[in-house]
Short mmCIF file of C-alpha atoms in Angstrom, two decimals:
data_model
loop_
_atom_site.label_atom_id
_atom_site.label_comp_id
_atom_site.label_asym_id
_atom_site.label_seq_id
_atom_site.Cartn_x
_atom_site.Cartn_y
_atom_site.Cartn_z
CA MET A 1 26.40 -6.95 11.42
CA SER A 2 26.63 -7.84 15.07
CA ASN A 3 23.96 -9.40 17.25
CA SER A 4 23.65 -6.43 19.59
CA SER A 5 20.19 -5.33 20.65
CA SER A 6 20.76 -1.66 19.87
CA ILE A 7 22.38 0.41 17.19
CA ASN A 8 25.31 2.70 17.97
CA ILE A 9 24.63 5.68 15.74
CA SER A 10 28.14 7.05 16.23
CA ASP A 11 29.37 4.17 14.03
CA LEU A 12 27.15 5.22 11.12
CA GLY A 13 29.14 8.26 10.04
CA THR A 14 27.83 11.58 8.81
CA PRO A 15 24.54 11.43 6.89
CA ILE A 16 24.80 12.54 3.28
CA ALA A 17 21.12 13.39 2.86
CA ASN A 18 18.27 14.61 5.02
CA TRP A 19 14.60 14.83 4.13
CA PRO A 20 12.89 16.45 7.11
CA ASN A 21 9.19 15.98 7.72
CA GLY A 22 8.60 19.76 7.55
CA GLY A 23 5.53 20.11 5.33
CA CYS A 24 4.37 16.52 5.15
CA GLU A 25 2.21 14.58 7.59
CA ILE A 26 4.12 11.33 7.11
CA ASP A 27 1.56 9.24 9.04
CA ASN A 28 -1.08 10.17 6.45
CA PHE A 29 0.91 8.51 3.68
CA PHE A 30 2.69 5.56 5.30
CA LYS A 31 0.81 2.97 7.34
CA ALA A 32 1.74 -0.42 8.77
CA GLN A 33 4.17 -2.30 6.53
CA ASN A 34 4.35 -5.98 5.62
CA LEU A 35 7.57 -7.93 5.39
CA ILE A 36 7.48 -10.63 2.72
CA PHE A 37 10.10 -13.32 2.28
CA ASP A 38 10.11 -14.43 -1.34
CA ILE A 39 11.71 -17.63 -2.61
CA MET A 40 12.37 -17.50 -6.32
CA LEU A 41 12.34 -21.19 -7.20
CA CYS A 42 13.40 -20.55 -10.77
CA GLY A 43 15.19 -17.27 -10.27
CA ASP A 44 18.22 -15.88 -12.06
CA PHE A 45 20.68 -18.34 -10.52
CA ALA A 46 18.72 -21.44 -9.48
CA GLY A 47 16.60 -21.49 -12.63
CA ALA A 48 19.44 -20.94 -15.09
CA ALA A 49 19.48 -23.95 -17.40
CA SER A 50 23.22 -24.56 -16.99
CA VAL A 51 23.03 -24.44 -13.18
CA PHE A 52 19.75 -26.35 -12.91
CA ALA A 53 20.97 -29.19 -15.16
CA GLU A 54 23.92 -29.87 -12.83
CA THR A 55 21.65 -31.39 -10.17
CA CYS A 56 18.14 -31.74 -11.62
CA SER A 57 16.48 -33.14 -14.70
CA GLY A 58 13.91 -31.35 -16.85
CA THR A 59 13.29 -27.63 -16.74
CA CYS A 60 12.81 -25.73 -13.51
CA TYR A 61 9.56 -23.87 -14.13
CA THR A 62 7.77 -26.52 -16.23
CA ASP A 63 8.66 -29.51 -14.07
CA TYR A 64 8.87 -28.08 -10.56
CA VAL A 65 6.69 -24.97 -10.31
CA VAL A 66 3.67 -25.40 -12.61
CA GLY A 67 1.20 -28.00 -11.45
CA ASP A 68 -0.03 -29.39 -8.20
CA GLY A 69 0.31 -26.81 -5.42
CA SER A 70 0.38 -29.59 -2.82
CA ASN A 71 4.01 -30.14 -3.82
CA TYR A 72 4.70 -27.15 -1.58
CA ALA A 73 2.44 -28.11 1.33
CA ASN A 74 5.44 -28.69 3.59
CA ALA A 75 7.74 -26.06 2.12
CA TYR A 76 9.19 -23.69 4.69
CA PHE A 77 12.25 -21.67 5.50
CA ASP A 78 13.70 -20.55 8.81
CA VAL A 79 14.67 -16.98 9.50
CA ALA A 80 16.89 -16.65 12.54
CA SER A 81 15.95 -13.04 13.17
CA VAL A 82 14.66 -9.86 11.64
CA ARG A 83 15.94 -6.53 12.87
CA VAL A 84 13.48 -3.67 12.96
CA PHE A 85 14.60 -0.15 13.78
CA SER A 86 12.11 2.64 14.32
CA TYR A 87 11.90 6.07 15.85
CA PHE A 88 10.99 6.28 19.52
CA THR A 89 10.05 9.64 21.02
CA GLY A 90 9.17 8.64 24.59
CA SER A 91 11.33 7.44 27.45
CA ASP A 92 12.39 3.82 27.61
CA GLU A 93 15.28 2.34 29.53
CA ASN A 94 15.84 -0.10 26.64
CA ALA A 95 16.17 2.64 24.01
CA ALA A 96 19.45 3.02 22.18
CA LEU A 97 21.67 6.08 22.20
CA PRO A 98 19.68 9.30 21.73
CA LEU A 99 19.88 11.30 18.53
CA SER A 100 20.46 15.04 18.63
CA ARG A 101 16.76 16.03 18.80
CA GLY A 102 15.80 13.72 21.66
CA VAL A 103 14.78 10.92 19.32
CA SER A 104 16.19 7.44 19.80
CA TRP A 105 16.30 4.40 17.61
CA THR A 106 14.71 1.39 19.25
CA PHE A 107 15.34 -2.19 18.28
CA ALA A 108 13.05 -5.18 18.05
CA ALA A 109 14.21 -8.66 17.17
CA VAL A 110 11.59 -10.93 15.68
CA THR A 111 12.22 -14.63 15.31
CA VAL A 112 10.26 -16.12 12.44
CA VAL A 113 9.67 -19.68 11.37
CA ALA A 114 7.46 -19.52 8.31
CA GLY A 115 5.47 -22.42 6.98
CA LEU A 116 4.77 -20.62 3.73
CA LEU A 117 6.15 -20.46 0.26
CA ILE A 118 5.43 -16.94 -0.93
CA GLY A 119 5.85 -15.44 -4.35
CA ILE A 120 5.16 -18.27 -6.75
CA VAL A 121 3.04 -17.05 -9.63
CA VAL A 122 1.72 -19.70 -11.98
#
């Protein structure tokens, strides 16, 4: 994926499915969304006993996840950017190439530096 600020829809090819909004008021069913970055400390790869034992002692979950939550007080990860594409029906000089029905995709880049460790369930 390139770092361009717009999407060129001509590069996407022909759609293979279409679900028009004909009989459904989509805004009644979908509201604002949340984007969650989840770090699986003892996930399929990192928590596998054979992989974990190569660099760490003990067991991943028992020794490094369960216990004092302050162990993660300074845990963070950097996300260089998040690309968000959404429909835009008005006029905007920054909008990308128009689609066939006068609808354009717009682009927003969000830079995130999170000071959170999300998704640990003890």
